[in-house]
mmCIF file of C-alpha atoms in Angstrom:
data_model
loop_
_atom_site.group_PDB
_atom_site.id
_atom_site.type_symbol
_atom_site.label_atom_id
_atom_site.label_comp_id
_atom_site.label_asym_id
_atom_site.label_seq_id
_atom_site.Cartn_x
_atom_site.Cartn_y
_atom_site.Cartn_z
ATOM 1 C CA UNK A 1 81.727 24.451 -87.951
ATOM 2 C CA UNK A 2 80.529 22.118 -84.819
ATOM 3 C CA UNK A 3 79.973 23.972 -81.731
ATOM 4 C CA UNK A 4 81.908 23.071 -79.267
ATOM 5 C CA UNK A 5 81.281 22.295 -75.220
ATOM 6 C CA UNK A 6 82.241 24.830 -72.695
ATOM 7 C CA UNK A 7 85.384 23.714 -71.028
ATOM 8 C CA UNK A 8 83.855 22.132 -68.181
ATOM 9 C CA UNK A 9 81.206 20.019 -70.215
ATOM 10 C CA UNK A 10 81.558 17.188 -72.351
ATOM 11 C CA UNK A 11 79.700 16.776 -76.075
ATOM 12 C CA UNK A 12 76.478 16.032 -74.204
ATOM 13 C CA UNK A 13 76.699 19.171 -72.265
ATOM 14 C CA UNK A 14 76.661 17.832 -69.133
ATOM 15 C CA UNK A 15 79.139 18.652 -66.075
ATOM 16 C CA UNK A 16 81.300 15.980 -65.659
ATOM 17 C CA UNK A 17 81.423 14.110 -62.452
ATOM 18 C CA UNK A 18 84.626 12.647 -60.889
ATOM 19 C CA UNK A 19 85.407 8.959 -62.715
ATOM 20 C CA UNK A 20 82.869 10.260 -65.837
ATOM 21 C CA UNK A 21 84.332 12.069 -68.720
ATOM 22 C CA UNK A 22 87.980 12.703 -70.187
ATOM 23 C CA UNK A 23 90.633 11.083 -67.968
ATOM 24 C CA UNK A 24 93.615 12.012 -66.254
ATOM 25 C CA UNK A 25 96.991 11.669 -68.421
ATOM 26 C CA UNK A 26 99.265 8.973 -67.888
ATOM 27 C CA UNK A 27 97.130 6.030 -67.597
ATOM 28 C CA UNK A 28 98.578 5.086 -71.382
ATOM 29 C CA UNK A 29 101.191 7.484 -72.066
ATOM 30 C CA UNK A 30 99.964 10.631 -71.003
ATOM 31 C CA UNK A 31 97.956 13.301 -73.019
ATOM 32 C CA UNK A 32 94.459 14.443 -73.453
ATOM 33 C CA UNK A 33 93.566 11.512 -75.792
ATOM 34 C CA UNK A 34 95.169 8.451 -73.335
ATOM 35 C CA UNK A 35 91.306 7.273 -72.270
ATOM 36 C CA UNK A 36 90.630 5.987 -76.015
ATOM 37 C CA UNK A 37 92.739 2.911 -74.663
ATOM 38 C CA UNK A 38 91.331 2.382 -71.290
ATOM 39 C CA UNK A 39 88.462 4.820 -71.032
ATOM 40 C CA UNK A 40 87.309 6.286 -67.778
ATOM 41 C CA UNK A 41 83.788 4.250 -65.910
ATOM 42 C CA UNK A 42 80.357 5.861 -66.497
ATOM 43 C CA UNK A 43 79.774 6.559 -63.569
ATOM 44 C CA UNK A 44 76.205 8.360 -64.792
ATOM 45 C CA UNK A 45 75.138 5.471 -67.263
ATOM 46 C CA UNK A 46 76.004 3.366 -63.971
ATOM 47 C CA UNK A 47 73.359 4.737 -61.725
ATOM 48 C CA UNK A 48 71.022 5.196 -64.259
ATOM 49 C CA UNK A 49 70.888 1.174 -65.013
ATOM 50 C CA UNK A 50 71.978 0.045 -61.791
ATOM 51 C CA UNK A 51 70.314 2.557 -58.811
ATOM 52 C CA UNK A 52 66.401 1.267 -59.997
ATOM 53 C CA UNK A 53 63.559 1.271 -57.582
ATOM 54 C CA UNK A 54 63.585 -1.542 -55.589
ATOM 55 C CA UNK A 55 67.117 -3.028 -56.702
ATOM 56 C CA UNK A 56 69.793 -3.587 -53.736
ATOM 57 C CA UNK A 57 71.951 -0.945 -54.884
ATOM 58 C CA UNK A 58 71.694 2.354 -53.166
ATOM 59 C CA UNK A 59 74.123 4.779 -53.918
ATOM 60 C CA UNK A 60 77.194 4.190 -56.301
ATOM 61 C CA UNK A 61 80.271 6.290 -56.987
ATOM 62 C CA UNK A 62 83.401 5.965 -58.661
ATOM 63 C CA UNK A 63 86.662 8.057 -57.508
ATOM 64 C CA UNK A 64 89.955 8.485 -59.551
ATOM 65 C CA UNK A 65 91.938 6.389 -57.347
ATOM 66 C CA UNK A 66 92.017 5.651 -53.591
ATOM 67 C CA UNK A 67 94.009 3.446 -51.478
ATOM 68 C CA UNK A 68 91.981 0.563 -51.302
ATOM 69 C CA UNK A 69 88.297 1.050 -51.728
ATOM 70 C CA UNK A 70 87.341 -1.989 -48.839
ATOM 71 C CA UNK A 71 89.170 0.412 -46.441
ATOM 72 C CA UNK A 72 87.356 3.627 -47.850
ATOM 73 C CA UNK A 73 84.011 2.048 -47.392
ATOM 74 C CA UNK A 74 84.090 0.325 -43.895
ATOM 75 C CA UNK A 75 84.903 4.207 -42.778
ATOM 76 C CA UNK A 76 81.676 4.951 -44.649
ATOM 77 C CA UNK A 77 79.729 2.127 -43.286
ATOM 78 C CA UNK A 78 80.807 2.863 -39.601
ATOM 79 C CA UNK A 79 79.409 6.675 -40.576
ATOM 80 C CA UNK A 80 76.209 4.903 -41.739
ATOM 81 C CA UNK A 81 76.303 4.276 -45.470
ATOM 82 C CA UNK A 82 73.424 1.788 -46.163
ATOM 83 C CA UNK A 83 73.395 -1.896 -47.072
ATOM 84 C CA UNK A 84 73.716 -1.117 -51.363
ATOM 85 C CA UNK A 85 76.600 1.705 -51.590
ATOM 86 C CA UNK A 86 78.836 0.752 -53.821
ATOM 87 C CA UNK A 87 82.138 2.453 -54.557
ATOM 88 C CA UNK A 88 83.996 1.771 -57.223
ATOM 89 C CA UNK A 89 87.917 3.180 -57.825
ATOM 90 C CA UNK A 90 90.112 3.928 -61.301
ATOM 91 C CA UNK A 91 92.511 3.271 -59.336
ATOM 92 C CA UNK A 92 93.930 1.268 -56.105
ATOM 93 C CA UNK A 93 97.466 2.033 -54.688
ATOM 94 C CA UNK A 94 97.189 -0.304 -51.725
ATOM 95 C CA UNK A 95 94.669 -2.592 -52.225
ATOM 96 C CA UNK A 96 94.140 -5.622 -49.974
ATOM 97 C CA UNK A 97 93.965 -9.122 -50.650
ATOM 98 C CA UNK A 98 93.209 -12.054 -48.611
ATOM 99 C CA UNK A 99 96.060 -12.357 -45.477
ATOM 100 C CA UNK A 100 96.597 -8.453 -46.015
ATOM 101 C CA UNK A 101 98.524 -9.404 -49.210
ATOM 102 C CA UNK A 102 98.971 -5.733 -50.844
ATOM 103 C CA UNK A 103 98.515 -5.127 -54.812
ATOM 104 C CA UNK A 104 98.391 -2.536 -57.346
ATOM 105 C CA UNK A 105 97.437 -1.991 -60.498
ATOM 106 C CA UNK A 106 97.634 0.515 -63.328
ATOM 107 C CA UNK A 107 95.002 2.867 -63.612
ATOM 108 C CA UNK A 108 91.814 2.196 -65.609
ATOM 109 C CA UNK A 109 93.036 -1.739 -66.097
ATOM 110 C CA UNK A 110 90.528 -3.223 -64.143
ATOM 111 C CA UNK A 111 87.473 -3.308 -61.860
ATOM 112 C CA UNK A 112 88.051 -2.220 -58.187
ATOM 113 C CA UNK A 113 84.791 -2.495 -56.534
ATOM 114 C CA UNK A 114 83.383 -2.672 -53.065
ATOM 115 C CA UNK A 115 79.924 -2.941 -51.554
ATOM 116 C CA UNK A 116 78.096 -2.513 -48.625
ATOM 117 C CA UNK A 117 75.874 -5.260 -47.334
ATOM 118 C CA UNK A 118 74.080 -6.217 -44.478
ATOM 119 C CA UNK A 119 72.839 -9.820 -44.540
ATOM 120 C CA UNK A 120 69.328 -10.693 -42.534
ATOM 121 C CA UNK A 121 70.513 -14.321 -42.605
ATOM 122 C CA UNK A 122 72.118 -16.059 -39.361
ATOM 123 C CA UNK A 123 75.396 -14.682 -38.722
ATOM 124 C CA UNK A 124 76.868 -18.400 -38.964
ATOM 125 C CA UNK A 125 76.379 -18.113 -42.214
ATOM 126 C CA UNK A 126 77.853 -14.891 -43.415
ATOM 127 C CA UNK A 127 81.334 -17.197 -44.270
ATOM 128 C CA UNK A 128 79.274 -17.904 -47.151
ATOM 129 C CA UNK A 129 78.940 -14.489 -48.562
ATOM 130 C CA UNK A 130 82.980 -14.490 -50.458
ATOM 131 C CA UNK A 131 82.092 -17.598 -51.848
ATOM 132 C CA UNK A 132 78.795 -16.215 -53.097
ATOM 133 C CA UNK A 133 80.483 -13.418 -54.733
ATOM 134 C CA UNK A 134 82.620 -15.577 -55.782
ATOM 135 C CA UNK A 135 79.940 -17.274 -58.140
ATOM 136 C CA UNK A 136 78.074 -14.157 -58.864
ATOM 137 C CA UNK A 137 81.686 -12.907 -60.524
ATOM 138 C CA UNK A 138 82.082 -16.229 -62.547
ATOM 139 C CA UNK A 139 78.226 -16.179 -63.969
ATOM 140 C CA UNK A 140 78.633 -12.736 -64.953
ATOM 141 C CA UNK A 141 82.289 -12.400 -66.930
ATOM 142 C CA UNK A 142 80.950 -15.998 -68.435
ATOM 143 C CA UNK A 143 78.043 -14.641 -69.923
ATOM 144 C CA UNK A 144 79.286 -10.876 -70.763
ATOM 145 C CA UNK A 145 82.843 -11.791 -71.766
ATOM 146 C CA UNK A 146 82.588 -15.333 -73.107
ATOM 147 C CA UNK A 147 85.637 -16.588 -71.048
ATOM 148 C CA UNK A 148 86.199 -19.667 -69.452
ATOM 149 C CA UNK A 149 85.894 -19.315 -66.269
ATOM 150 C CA UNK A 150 86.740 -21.136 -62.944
ATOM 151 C CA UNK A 151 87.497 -20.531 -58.937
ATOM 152 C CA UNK A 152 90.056 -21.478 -56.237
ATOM 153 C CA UNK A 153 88.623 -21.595 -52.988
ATOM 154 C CA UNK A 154 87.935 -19.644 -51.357
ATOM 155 C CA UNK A 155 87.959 -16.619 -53.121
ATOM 156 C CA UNK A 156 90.023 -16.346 -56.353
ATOM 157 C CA UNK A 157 88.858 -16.008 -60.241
ATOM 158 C CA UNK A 158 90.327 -18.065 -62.773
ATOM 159 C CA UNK A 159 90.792 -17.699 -66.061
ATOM 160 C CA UNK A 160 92.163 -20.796 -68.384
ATOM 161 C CA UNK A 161 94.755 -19.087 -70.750
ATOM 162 C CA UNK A 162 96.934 -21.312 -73.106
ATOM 163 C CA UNK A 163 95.547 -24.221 -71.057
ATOM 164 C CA UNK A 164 96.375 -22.812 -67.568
ATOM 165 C CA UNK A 165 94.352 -22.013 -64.901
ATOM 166 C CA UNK A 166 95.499 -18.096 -63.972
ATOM 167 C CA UNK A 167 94.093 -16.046 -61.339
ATOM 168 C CA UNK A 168 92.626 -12.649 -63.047
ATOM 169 C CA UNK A 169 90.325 -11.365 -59.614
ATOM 170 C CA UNK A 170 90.466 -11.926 -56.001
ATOM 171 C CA UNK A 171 86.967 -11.288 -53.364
ATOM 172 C CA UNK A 172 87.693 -10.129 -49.776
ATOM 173 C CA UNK A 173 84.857 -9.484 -47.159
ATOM 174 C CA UNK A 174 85.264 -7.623 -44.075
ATOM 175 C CA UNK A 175 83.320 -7.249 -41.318
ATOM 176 C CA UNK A 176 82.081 -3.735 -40.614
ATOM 177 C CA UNK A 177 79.664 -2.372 -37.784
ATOM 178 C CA UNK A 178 76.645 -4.512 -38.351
ATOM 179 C CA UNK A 179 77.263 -5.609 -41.882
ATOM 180 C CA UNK A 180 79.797 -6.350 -44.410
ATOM 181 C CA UNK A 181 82.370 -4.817 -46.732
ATOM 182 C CA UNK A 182 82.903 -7.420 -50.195
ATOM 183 C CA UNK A 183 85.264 -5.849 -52.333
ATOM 184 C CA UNK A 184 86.135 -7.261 -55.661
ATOM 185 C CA UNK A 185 89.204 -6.722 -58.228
ATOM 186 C CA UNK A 186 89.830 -8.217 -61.586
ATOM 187 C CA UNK A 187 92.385 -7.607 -64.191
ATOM 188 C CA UNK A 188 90.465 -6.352 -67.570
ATOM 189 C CA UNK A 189 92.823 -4.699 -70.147
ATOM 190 C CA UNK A 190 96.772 -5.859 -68.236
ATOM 191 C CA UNK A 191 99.318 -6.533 -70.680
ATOM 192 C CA UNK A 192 101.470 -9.548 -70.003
ATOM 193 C CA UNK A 193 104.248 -6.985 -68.784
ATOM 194 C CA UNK A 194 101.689 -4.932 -66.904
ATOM 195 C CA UNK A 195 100.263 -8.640 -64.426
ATOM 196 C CA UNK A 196 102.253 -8.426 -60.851
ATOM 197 C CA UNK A 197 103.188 -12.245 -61.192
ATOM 198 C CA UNK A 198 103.638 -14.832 -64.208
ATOM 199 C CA UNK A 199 100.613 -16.672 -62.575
ATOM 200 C CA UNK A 200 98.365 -14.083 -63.163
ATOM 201 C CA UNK A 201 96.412 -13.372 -66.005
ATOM 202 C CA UNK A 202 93.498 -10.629 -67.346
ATOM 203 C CA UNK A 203 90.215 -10.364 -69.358
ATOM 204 C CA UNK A 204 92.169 -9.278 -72.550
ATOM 205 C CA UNK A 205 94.804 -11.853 -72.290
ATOM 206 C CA UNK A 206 92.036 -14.664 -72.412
ATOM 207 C CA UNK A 207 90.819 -13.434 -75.091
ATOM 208 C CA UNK A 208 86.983 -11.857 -73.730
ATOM 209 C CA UNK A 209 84.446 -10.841 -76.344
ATOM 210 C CA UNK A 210 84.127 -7.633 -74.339
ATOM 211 C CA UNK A 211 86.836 -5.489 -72.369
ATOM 212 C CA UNK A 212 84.380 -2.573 -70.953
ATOM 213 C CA UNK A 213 84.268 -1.722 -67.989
ATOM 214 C CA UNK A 214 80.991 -0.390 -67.984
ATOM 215 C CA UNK A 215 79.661 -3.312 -68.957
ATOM 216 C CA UNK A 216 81.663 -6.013 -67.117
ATOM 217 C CA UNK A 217 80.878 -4.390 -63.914
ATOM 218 C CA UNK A 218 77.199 -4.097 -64.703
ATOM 219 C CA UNK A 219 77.325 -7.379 -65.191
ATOM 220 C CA UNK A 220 78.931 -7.928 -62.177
ATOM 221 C CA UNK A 221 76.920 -6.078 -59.653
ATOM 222 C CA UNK A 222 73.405 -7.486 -61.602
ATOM 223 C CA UNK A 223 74.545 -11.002 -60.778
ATOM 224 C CA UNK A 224 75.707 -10.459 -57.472
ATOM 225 C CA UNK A 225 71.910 -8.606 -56.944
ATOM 226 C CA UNK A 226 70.609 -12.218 -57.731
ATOM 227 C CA UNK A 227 72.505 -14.450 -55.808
ATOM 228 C CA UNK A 228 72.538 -12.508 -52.913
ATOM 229 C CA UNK A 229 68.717 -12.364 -52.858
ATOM 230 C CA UNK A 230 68.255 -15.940 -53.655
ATOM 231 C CA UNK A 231 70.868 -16.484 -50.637
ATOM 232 C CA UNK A 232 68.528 -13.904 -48.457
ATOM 233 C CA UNK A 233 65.327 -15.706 -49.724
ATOM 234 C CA UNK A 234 67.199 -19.053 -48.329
ATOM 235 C CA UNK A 235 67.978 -17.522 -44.490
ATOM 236 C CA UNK A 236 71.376 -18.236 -45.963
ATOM 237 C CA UNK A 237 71.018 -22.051 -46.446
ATOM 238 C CA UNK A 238 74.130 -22.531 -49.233
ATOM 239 C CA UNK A 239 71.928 -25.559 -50.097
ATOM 240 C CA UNK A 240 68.412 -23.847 -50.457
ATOM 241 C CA UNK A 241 69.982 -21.306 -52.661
ATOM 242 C CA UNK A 242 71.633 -23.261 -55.246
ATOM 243 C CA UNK A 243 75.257 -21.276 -53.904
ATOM 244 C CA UNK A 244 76.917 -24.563 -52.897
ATOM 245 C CA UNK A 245 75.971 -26.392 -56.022
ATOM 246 C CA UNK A 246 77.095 -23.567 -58.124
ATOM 247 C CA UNK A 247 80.454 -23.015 -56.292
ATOM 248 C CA UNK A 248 80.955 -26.899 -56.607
ATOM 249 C CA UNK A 249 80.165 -26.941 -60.039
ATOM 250 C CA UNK A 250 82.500 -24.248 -60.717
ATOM 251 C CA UNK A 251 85.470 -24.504 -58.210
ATOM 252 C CA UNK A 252 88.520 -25.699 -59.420
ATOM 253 C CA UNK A 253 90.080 -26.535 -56.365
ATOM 254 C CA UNK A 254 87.815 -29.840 -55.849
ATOM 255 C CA UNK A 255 89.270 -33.124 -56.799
ATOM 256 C CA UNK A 256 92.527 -31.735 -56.560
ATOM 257 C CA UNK A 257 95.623 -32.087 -54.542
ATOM 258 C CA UNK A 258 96.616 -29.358 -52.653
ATOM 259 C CA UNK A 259 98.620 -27.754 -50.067
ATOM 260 C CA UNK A 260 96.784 -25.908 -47.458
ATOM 261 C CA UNK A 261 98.978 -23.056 -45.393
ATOM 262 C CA UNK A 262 97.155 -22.779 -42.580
ATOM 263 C CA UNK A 263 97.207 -19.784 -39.777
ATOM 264 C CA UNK A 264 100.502 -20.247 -37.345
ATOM 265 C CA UNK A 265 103.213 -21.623 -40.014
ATOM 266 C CA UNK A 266 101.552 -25.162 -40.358
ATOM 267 C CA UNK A 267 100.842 -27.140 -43.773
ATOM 268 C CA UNK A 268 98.520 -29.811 -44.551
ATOM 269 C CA UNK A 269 98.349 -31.703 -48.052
ATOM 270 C CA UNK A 270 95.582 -33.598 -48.884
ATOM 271 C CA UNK A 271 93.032 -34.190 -51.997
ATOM 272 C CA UNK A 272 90.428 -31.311 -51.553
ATOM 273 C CA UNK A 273 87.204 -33.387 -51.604
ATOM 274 C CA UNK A 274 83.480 -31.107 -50.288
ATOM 275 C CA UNK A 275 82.657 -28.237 -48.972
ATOM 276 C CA UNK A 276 81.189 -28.554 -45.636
ATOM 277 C CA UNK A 277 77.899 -26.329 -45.274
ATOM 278 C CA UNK A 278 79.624 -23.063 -43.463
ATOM 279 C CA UNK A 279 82.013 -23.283 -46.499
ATOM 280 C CA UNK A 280 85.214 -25.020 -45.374
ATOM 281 C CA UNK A 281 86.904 -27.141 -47.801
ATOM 282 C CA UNK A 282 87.320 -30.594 -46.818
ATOM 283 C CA UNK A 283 90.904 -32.354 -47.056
ATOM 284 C CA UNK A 284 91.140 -35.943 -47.082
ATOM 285 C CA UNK A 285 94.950 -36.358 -46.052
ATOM 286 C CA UNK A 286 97.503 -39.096 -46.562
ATOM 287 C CA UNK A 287 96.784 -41.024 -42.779
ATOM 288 C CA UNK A 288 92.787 -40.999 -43.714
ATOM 289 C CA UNK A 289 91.633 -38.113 -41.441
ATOM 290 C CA UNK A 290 88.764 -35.458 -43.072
ATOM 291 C CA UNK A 291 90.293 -32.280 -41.960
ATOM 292 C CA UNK A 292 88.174 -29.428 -42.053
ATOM 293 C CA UNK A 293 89.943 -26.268 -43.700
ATOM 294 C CA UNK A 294 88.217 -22.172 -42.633
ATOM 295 C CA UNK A 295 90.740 -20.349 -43.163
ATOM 296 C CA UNK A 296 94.388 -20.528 -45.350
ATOM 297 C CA UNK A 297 95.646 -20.082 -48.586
ATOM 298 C CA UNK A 298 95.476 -23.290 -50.961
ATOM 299 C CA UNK A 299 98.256 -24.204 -53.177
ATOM 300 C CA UNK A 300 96.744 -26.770 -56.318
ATOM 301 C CA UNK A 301 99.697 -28.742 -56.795
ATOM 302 C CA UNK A 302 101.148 -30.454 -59.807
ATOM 303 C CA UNK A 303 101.584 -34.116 -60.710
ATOM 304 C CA UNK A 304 105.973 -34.664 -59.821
ATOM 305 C CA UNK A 305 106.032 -37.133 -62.709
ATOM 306 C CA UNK A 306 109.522 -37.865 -61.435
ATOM 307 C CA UNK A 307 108.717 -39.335 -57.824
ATOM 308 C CA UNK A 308 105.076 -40.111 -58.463
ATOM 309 C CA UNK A 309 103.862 -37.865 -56.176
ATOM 310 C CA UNK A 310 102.787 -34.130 -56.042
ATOM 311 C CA UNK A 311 105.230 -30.795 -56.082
#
């Protein structure tokens, strides 16, 4: 007969640690077994390959579920986490997008992550640091999940599914005390009934060679390690860096007709031509003016094959 673990250890016979051994029922269905389809994080393997003399990470932990972990971790910062903590959530109830959109997800579904960092770099250039991320995510869930991958400015994931382009992630940095708060959530295991908007997709509906978490946000958090230090290396020059010519390369939004919604209730439509170097996407409009774009959300519109125009 095999021994078995003490109530409060797992198989290894170690203690488990909150986000790191059996999870809570009702992620699947309820009961002890529910974590065989979306398992709890790690959260020891994850210091163990990520918390490495020398690397940028500091401190990482992962909590059951939290309101949004951006807003968790700017209270931290302000208290005097360091540049590196990383915090990391099963679960987000109120979780902030870009404009203060609010989202949810079910637990254990996807990666909720936030980070701590404080950029040596000219503060003029700190707009660059979503974008960055931005990247950082693509590279990683190309090369670790094998998907096709693709971003909206300024700060979406895209995943092609059936042929469409379909947002699976989202990147939001905040200011906070003398740094900056990037948080980061992507869809992993969502069932089409499970997504929070027919344009929306997830890691398992496009089909990724790998739906771990453990991995993924490994992944994740080793490429956004790189391009943050080739971005520090730089002073923050986009162009230095390579993180302009990788955004371009990868940004979906470029070459594309679109409707920007800008701050106040006003629209502009235009063809989305450059990025500027502090990271403002460039609209060439209808009565030939360049108009500079910081700050909006960015509709790609479609071909009206109707009226020969754009809907």
């Amino acid at each position: 007969m095999t021994p078995q673990p003490p109530e409060n250890q797992d198989k290894d016979g170690r203690s488990p640690e909150p986000g790191d051994g059996p999870g809570t029922p009702g992620a699947s269905g309820g009961g002890r077994w529910s974590d065989l389809e979306r398992p709890p994080l790690d959260v020891r393997a994850l210091r163990r390959a990520l918390l490495r003399p020398g690397s940028l990470w500091t401190a990482l932990d992962v909590v059951d579920a939290t309101g949004s972990t951006n807003t968790d971790l700017a209270l931290r910062a302000a208290a005097g986490a360091p540049e590196g903590t990383v915090l990391v959530a099963e679960e987000q109830t109120a979780a902030r997008g870009r404009l203060d959109r609010r989202w949810s997800a079910p637990p254990r579904s996807g990666i909720f992550v936030s980070v701590v960092l404080t950029p040596r770099v000219p503060q003029e250039r700190w707009g660059w640091l979503p974008l960055l991320a931005g990247v950082a995510t693509a590279t990683a869930l190309s090369r670790a999940a094998g998907v096709d991958t693709a971003l909206k400015w300024p700060n979406d994931v895209l995943l092609t599914v059936d042929g469409a382009e379909r947002k699976a992630g989202g990147i939001l940095a905040e200011r906070a005390g003398d740094g900056v708060v990037l948080g980061m959530g992507l869809n992993v295991s969502l069932r089409e009934d499970e997504l929070p908007v027919p344009t929306a997709t997830s890691l398992a509906l496009a089909g990724a060679h790998t739906l771990d978490r453990d991995t993924l946000l490994r992944a994740v958090l080793r490429s956004l390690e790189t391009w943050y230090a080739a971005w520090q290396d730089a002073d923050g020059d986009p162009v230095a860096s390579g993180v302009q010519e990788a955004y371009v390369a990868g940004c979906a939004t470029l070459g594309r007709a679109v409707r920007a919604e800008l701050p106040g209730g006003r629209a502009v439509r235009g063809e989305a031509v450059a990025l500027d170097g502090d990271g403002r996407l460039i609209l060439a409009t209808g009565d030939g003016v360049q108009q500079p774009v910081g700050a909006g959300d960015i509709v790609h519109l479609r071909p009206d094959t109707d009226g020969g125009g754009y809907s």
